[in-house]
Short mmCIF file of N, CA and C in Angstrom, two decimals:
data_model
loop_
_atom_site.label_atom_id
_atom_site.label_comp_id
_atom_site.label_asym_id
_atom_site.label_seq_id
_atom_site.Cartn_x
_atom_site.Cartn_y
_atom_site.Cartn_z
N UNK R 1 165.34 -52.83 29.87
CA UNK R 1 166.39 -51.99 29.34
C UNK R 1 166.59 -50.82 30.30
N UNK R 2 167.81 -50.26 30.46
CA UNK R 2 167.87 -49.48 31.21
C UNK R 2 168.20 -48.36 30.72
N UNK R 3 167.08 -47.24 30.78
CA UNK R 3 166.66 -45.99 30.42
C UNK R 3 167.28 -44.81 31.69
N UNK R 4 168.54 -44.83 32.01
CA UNK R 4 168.85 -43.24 32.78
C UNK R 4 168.20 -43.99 34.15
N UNK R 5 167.15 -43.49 34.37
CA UNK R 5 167.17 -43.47 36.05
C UNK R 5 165.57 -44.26 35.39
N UNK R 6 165.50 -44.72 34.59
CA UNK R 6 164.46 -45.67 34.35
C UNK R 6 164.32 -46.96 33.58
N UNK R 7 163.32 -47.80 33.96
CA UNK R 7 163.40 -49.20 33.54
C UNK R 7 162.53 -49.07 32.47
N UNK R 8 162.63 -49.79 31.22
CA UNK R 8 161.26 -49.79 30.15
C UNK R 8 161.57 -51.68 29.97
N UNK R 9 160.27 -52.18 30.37
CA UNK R 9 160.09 -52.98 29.89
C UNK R 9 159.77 -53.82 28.57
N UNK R 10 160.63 -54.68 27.83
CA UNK R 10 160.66 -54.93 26.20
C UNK R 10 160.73 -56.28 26.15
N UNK R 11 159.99 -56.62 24.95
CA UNK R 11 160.03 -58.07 24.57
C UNK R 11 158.98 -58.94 25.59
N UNK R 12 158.13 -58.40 26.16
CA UNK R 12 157.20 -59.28 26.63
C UNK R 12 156.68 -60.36 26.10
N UNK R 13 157.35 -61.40 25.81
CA UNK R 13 156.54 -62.37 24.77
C UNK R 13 156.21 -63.65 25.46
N UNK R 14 155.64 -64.21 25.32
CA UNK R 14 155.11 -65.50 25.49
C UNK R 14 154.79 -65.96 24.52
N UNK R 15 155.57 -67.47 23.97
CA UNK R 15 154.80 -68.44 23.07
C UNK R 15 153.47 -68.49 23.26
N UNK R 16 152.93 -68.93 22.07
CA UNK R 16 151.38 -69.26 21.90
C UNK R 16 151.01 -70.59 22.69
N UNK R 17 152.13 -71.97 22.63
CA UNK R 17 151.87 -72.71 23.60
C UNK R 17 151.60 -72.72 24.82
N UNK R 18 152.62 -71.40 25.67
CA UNK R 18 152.85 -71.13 26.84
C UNK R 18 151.81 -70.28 27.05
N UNK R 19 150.78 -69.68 26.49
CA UNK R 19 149.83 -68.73 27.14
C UNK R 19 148.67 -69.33 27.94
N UNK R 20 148.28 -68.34 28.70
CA UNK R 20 147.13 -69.26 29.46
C UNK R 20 147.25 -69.99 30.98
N UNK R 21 148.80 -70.17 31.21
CA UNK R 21 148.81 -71.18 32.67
C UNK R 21 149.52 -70.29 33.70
N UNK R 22 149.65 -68.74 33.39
CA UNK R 22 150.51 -67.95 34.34
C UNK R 22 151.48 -67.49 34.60
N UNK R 23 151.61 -67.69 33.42
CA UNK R 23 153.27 -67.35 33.20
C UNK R 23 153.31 -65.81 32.91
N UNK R 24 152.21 -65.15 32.08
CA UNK R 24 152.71 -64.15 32.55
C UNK R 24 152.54 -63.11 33.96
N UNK R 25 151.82 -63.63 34.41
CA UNK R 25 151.29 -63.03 36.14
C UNK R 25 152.48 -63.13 36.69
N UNK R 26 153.32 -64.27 36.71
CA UNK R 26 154.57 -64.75 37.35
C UNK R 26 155.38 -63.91 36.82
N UNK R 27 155.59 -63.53 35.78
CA UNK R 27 156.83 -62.34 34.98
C UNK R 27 156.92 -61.45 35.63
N UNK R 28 155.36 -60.87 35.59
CA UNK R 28 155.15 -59.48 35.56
C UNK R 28 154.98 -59.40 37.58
N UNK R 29 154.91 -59.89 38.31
CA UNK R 29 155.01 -60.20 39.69
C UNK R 29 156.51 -60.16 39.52
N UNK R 30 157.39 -60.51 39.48
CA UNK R 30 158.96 -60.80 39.53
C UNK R 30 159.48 -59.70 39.08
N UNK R 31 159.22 -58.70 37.61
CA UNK R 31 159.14 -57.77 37.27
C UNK R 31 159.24 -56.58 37.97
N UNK R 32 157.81 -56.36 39.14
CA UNK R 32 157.30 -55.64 39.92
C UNK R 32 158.26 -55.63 40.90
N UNK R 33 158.46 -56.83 41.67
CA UNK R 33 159.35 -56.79 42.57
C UNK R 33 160.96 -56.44 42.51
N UNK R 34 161.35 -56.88 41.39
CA UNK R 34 162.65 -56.35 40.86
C UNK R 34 162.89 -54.92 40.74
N UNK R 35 162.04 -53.94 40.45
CA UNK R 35 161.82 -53.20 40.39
C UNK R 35 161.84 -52.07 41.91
N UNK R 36 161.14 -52.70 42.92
CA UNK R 36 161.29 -52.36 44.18
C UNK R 36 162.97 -52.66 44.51
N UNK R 37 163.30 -53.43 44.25
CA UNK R 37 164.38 -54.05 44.85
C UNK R 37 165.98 -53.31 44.79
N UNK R 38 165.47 -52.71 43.60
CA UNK R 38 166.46 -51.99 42.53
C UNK R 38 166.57 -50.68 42.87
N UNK R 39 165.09 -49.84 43.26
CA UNK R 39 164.89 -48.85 43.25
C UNK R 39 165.15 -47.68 42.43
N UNK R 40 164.69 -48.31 40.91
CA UNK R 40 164.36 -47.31 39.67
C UNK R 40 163.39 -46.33 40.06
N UNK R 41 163.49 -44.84 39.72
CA UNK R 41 162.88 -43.85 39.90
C UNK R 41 161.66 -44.27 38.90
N UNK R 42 161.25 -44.94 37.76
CA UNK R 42 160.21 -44.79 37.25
C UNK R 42 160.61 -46.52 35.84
N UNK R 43 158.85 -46.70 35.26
CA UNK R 43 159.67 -47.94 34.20
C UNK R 43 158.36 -47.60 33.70
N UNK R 44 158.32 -48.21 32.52
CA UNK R 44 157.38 -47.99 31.47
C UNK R 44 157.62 -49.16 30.42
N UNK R 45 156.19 -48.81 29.53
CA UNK R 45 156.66 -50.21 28.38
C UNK R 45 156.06 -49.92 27.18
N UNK R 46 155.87 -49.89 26.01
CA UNK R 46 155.31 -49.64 25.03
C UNK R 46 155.22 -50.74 24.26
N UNK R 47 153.80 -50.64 23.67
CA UNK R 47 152.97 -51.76 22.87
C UNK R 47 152.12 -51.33 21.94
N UNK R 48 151.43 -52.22 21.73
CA UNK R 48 150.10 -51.55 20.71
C UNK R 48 148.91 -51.85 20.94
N UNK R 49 147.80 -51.21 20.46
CA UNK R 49 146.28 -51.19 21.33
C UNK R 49 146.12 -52.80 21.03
N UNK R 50 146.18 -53.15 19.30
CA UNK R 50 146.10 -54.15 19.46
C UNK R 50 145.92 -55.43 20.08
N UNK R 51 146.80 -55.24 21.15
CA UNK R 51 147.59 -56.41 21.73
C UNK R 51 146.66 -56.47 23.54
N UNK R 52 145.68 -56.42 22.70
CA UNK R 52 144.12 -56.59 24.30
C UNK R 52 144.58 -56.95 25.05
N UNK R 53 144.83 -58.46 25.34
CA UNK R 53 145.42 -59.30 26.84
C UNK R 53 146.23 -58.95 27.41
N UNK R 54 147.59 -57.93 26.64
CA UNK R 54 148.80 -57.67 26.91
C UNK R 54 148.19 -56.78 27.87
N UNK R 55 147.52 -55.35 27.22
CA UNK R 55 146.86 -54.57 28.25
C UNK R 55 146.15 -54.46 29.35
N UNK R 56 145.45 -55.94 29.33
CA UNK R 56 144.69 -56.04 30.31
C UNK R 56 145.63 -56.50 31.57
N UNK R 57 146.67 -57.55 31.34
CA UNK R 57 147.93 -57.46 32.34
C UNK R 57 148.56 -56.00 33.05
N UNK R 58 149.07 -55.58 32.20
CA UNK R 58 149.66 -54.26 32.40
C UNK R 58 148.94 -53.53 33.49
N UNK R 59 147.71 -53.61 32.93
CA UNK R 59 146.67 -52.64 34.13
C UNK R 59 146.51 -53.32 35.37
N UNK R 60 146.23 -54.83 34.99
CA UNK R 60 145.91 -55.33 36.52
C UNK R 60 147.18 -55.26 37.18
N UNK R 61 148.62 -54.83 37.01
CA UNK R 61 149.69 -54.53 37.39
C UNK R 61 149.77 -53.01 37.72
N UNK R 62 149.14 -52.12 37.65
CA UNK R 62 148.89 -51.07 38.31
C UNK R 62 149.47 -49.79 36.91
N UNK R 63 149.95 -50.64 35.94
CA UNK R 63 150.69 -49.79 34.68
C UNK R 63 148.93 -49.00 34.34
N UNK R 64 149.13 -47.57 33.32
CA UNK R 64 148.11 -46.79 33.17
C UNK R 64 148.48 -46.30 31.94
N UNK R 65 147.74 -46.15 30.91
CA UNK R 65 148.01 -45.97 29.80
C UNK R 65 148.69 -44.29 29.84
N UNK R 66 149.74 -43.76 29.17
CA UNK R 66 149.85 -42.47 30.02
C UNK R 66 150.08 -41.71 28.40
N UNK R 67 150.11 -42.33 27.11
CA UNK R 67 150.38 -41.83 25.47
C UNK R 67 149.81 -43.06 25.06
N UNK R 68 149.40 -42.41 23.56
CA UNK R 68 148.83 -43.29 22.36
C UNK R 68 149.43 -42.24 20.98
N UNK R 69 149.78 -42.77 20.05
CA UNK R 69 150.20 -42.22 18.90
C UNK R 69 150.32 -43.33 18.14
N UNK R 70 149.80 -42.97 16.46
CA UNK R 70 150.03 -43.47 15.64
C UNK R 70 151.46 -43.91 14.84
N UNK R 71 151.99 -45.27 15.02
CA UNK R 71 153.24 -45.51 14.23
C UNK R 71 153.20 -46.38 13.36
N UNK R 72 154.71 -46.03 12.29
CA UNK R 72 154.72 -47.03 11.06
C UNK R 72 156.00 -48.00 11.38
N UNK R 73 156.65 -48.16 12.68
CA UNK R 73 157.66 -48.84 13.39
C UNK R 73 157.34 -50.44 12.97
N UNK R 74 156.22 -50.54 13.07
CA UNK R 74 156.83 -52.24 13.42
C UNK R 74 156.22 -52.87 11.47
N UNK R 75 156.06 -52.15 10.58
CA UNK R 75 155.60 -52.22 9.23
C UNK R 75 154.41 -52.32 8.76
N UNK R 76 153.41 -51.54 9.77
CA UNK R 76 152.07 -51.22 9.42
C UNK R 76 151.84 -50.29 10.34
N UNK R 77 150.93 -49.72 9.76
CA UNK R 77 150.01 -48.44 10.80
C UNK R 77 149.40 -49.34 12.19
N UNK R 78 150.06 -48.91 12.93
CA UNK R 78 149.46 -49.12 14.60
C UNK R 78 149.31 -48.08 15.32
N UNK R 79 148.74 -48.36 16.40
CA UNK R 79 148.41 -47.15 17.69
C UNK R 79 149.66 -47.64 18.03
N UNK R 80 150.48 -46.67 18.58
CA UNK R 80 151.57 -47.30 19.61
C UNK R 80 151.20 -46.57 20.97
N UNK R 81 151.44 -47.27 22.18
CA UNK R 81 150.88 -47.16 23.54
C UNK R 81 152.20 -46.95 24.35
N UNK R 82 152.10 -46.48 25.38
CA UNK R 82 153.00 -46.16 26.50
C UNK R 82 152.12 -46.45 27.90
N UNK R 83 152.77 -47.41 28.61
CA UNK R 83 152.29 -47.50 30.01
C UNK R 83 153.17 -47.48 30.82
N UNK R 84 152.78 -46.50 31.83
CA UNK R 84 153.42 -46.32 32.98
C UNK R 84 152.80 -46.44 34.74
N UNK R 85 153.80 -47.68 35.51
CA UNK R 85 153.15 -48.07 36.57
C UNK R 85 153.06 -46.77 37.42
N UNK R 86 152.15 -46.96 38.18
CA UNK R 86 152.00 -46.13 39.79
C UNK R 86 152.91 -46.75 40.65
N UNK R 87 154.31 -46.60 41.11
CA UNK R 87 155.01 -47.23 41.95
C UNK R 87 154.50 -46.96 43.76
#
Protein backbone atom coordinates (compact mmCIF):
# COMPACT_ATOMS: atom_id res chain seq x y z
CA UNK A 1 0.00 0.00 0.00
CA UNK A 2 1.23 3.17 -0.61
CA UNK A 3 1.73 5.30 2.47
CA UNK A 4 3.05 9.14 1.27
CA UNK A 5 6.65 8.58 0.62
CA UNK A 6 6.22 5.04 2.14
CA UNK A 7 5.51 1.40 1.39
CA UNK A 8 3.64 -0.77 4.24
CA UNK A 9 3.50 -4.09 3.46
CA UNK A 10 -0.22 -6.00 3.91
CA UNK A 11 -1.78 -9.21 3.48
CA UNK A 12 1.20 -11.39 3.72
CA UNK A 13 -0.53 -14.61 3.45
CA UNK A 14 0.30 -17.85 2.39
CA UNK A 15 -2.05 -20.86 2.25
CA UNK A 16 -1.44 -23.55 4.73
CA UNK A 17 -0.80 -25.87 1.69
CA UNK A 18 1.70 -23.52 0.23
CA UNK A 19 3.87 -23.08 3.40
CA UNK A 20 7.12 -24.58 3.78
CA UNK A 21 8.68 -24.76 -0.01
CA UNK A 22 9.75 -20.90 -0.28
CA UNK A 23 7.48 -19.12 -1.25
CA UNK A 24 7.72 -16.86 1.16
CA UNK A 25 11.65 -16.10 0.90
CA UNK A 26 10.74 -15.59 -2.85
CA UNK A 27 7.97 -12.77 -1.90
CA UNK A 28 9.78 -11.20 0.47
CA UNK A 29 13.23 -11.19 -1.91
CA UNK A 30 10.99 -9.61 -4.82
CA UNK A 31 9.47 -7.37 -2.18
CA UNK A 32 12.98 -6.15 -1.14
CA UNK A 33 14.00 -5.59 -4.48
CA UNK A 34 10.96 -3.74 -5.62
CA UNK A 35 11.48 -1.63 -3.14
CA UNK A 36 15.09 -0.61 -4.25
CA UNK A 37 13.82 -0.26 -7.59
CA UNK A 38 11.13 2.19 -6.72
CA UNK A 39 13.03 4.07 -4.35
CA UNK A 40 10.52 4.49 -1.36
CA UNK A 41 12.02 6.61 1.38
CA UNK A 42 10.98 3.97 4.02
CA UNK A 43 8.16 0.58 4.25
CA UNK A 44 7.01 -1.13 7.16
CA UNK A 45 4.41 -3.86 8.03
CA UNK A 46 2.34 -4.64 10.94
CA UNK A 47 1.36 -8.00 12.49
CA UNK A 48 1.03 -9.71 15.64
CA UNK A 49 3.54 -11.35 18.12
CA UNK A 50 1.58 -14.21 17.60
CA UNK A 51 2.39 -14.92 14.24
CA UNK A 52 6.29 -16.50 15.19
CA UNK A 53 7.35 -17.64 11.58
CA UNK A 54 5.96 -14.48 10.12
CA UNK A 55 8.57 -12.72 12.41
CA UNK A 56 11.19 -14.76 12.06
CA UNK A 57 11.03 -13.88 8.08
CA UNK A 58 10.71 -10.30 8.58
CA UNK A 59 13.96 -10.26 10.59
CA UNK A 60 15.93 -12.51 8.46
CA UNK A 61 14.88 -9.69 5.89
CA UNK A 62 16.62 -7.09 7.81
CA UNK A 63 12.84 -5.66 9.11
CA UNK A 64 13.34 -4.79 13.22
CA UNK A 65 10.67 -4.72 15.44
CA UNK A 66 10.48 -0.79 15.94
CA UNK A 67 6.46 -0.71 18.23
CA UNK A 68 4.38 -3.26 20.07
CA UNK A 69 0.92 -2.20 21.47
CA UNK A 70 -1.95 -3.86 22.57
CA UNK A 71 -5.10 -4.07 20.02
CA UNK A 72 -8.78 -5.07 19.81
CA UNK A 73 -8.58 -4.63 15.68
CA UNK A 74 -8.68 -7.89 14.41
CA UNK A 75 -11.59 -9.21 17.37
CA UNK A 76 -9.49 -10.23 20.20
CA UNK A 77 -6.83 -8.79 22.38
CA UNK A 78 -3.43 -9.03 20.47
CA UNK A 79 0.02 -7.45 20.67
CA UNK A 80 0.03 -5.58 17.47
CA UNK A 81 3.72 -5.19 16.02
CA UNK A 82 5.31 -2.74 13.62
CA UNK A 83 8.43 -3.67 11.61
CA UNK A 84 10.56 -1.61 9.97
CA UNK A 85 13.46 -2.61 7.40
CA UNK A 86 17.08 -1.09 7.59
CA UNK A 87 17.21 -0.06 3.87
Amino acid sequence: MHRGEAAQLRYFIIEPAYRGVGLGNKLMTLYMEWLKQINYKSSYLLTTAELITSAHLYKKFGFKLTEEKPSNAFGKTVMEQRYDPFL
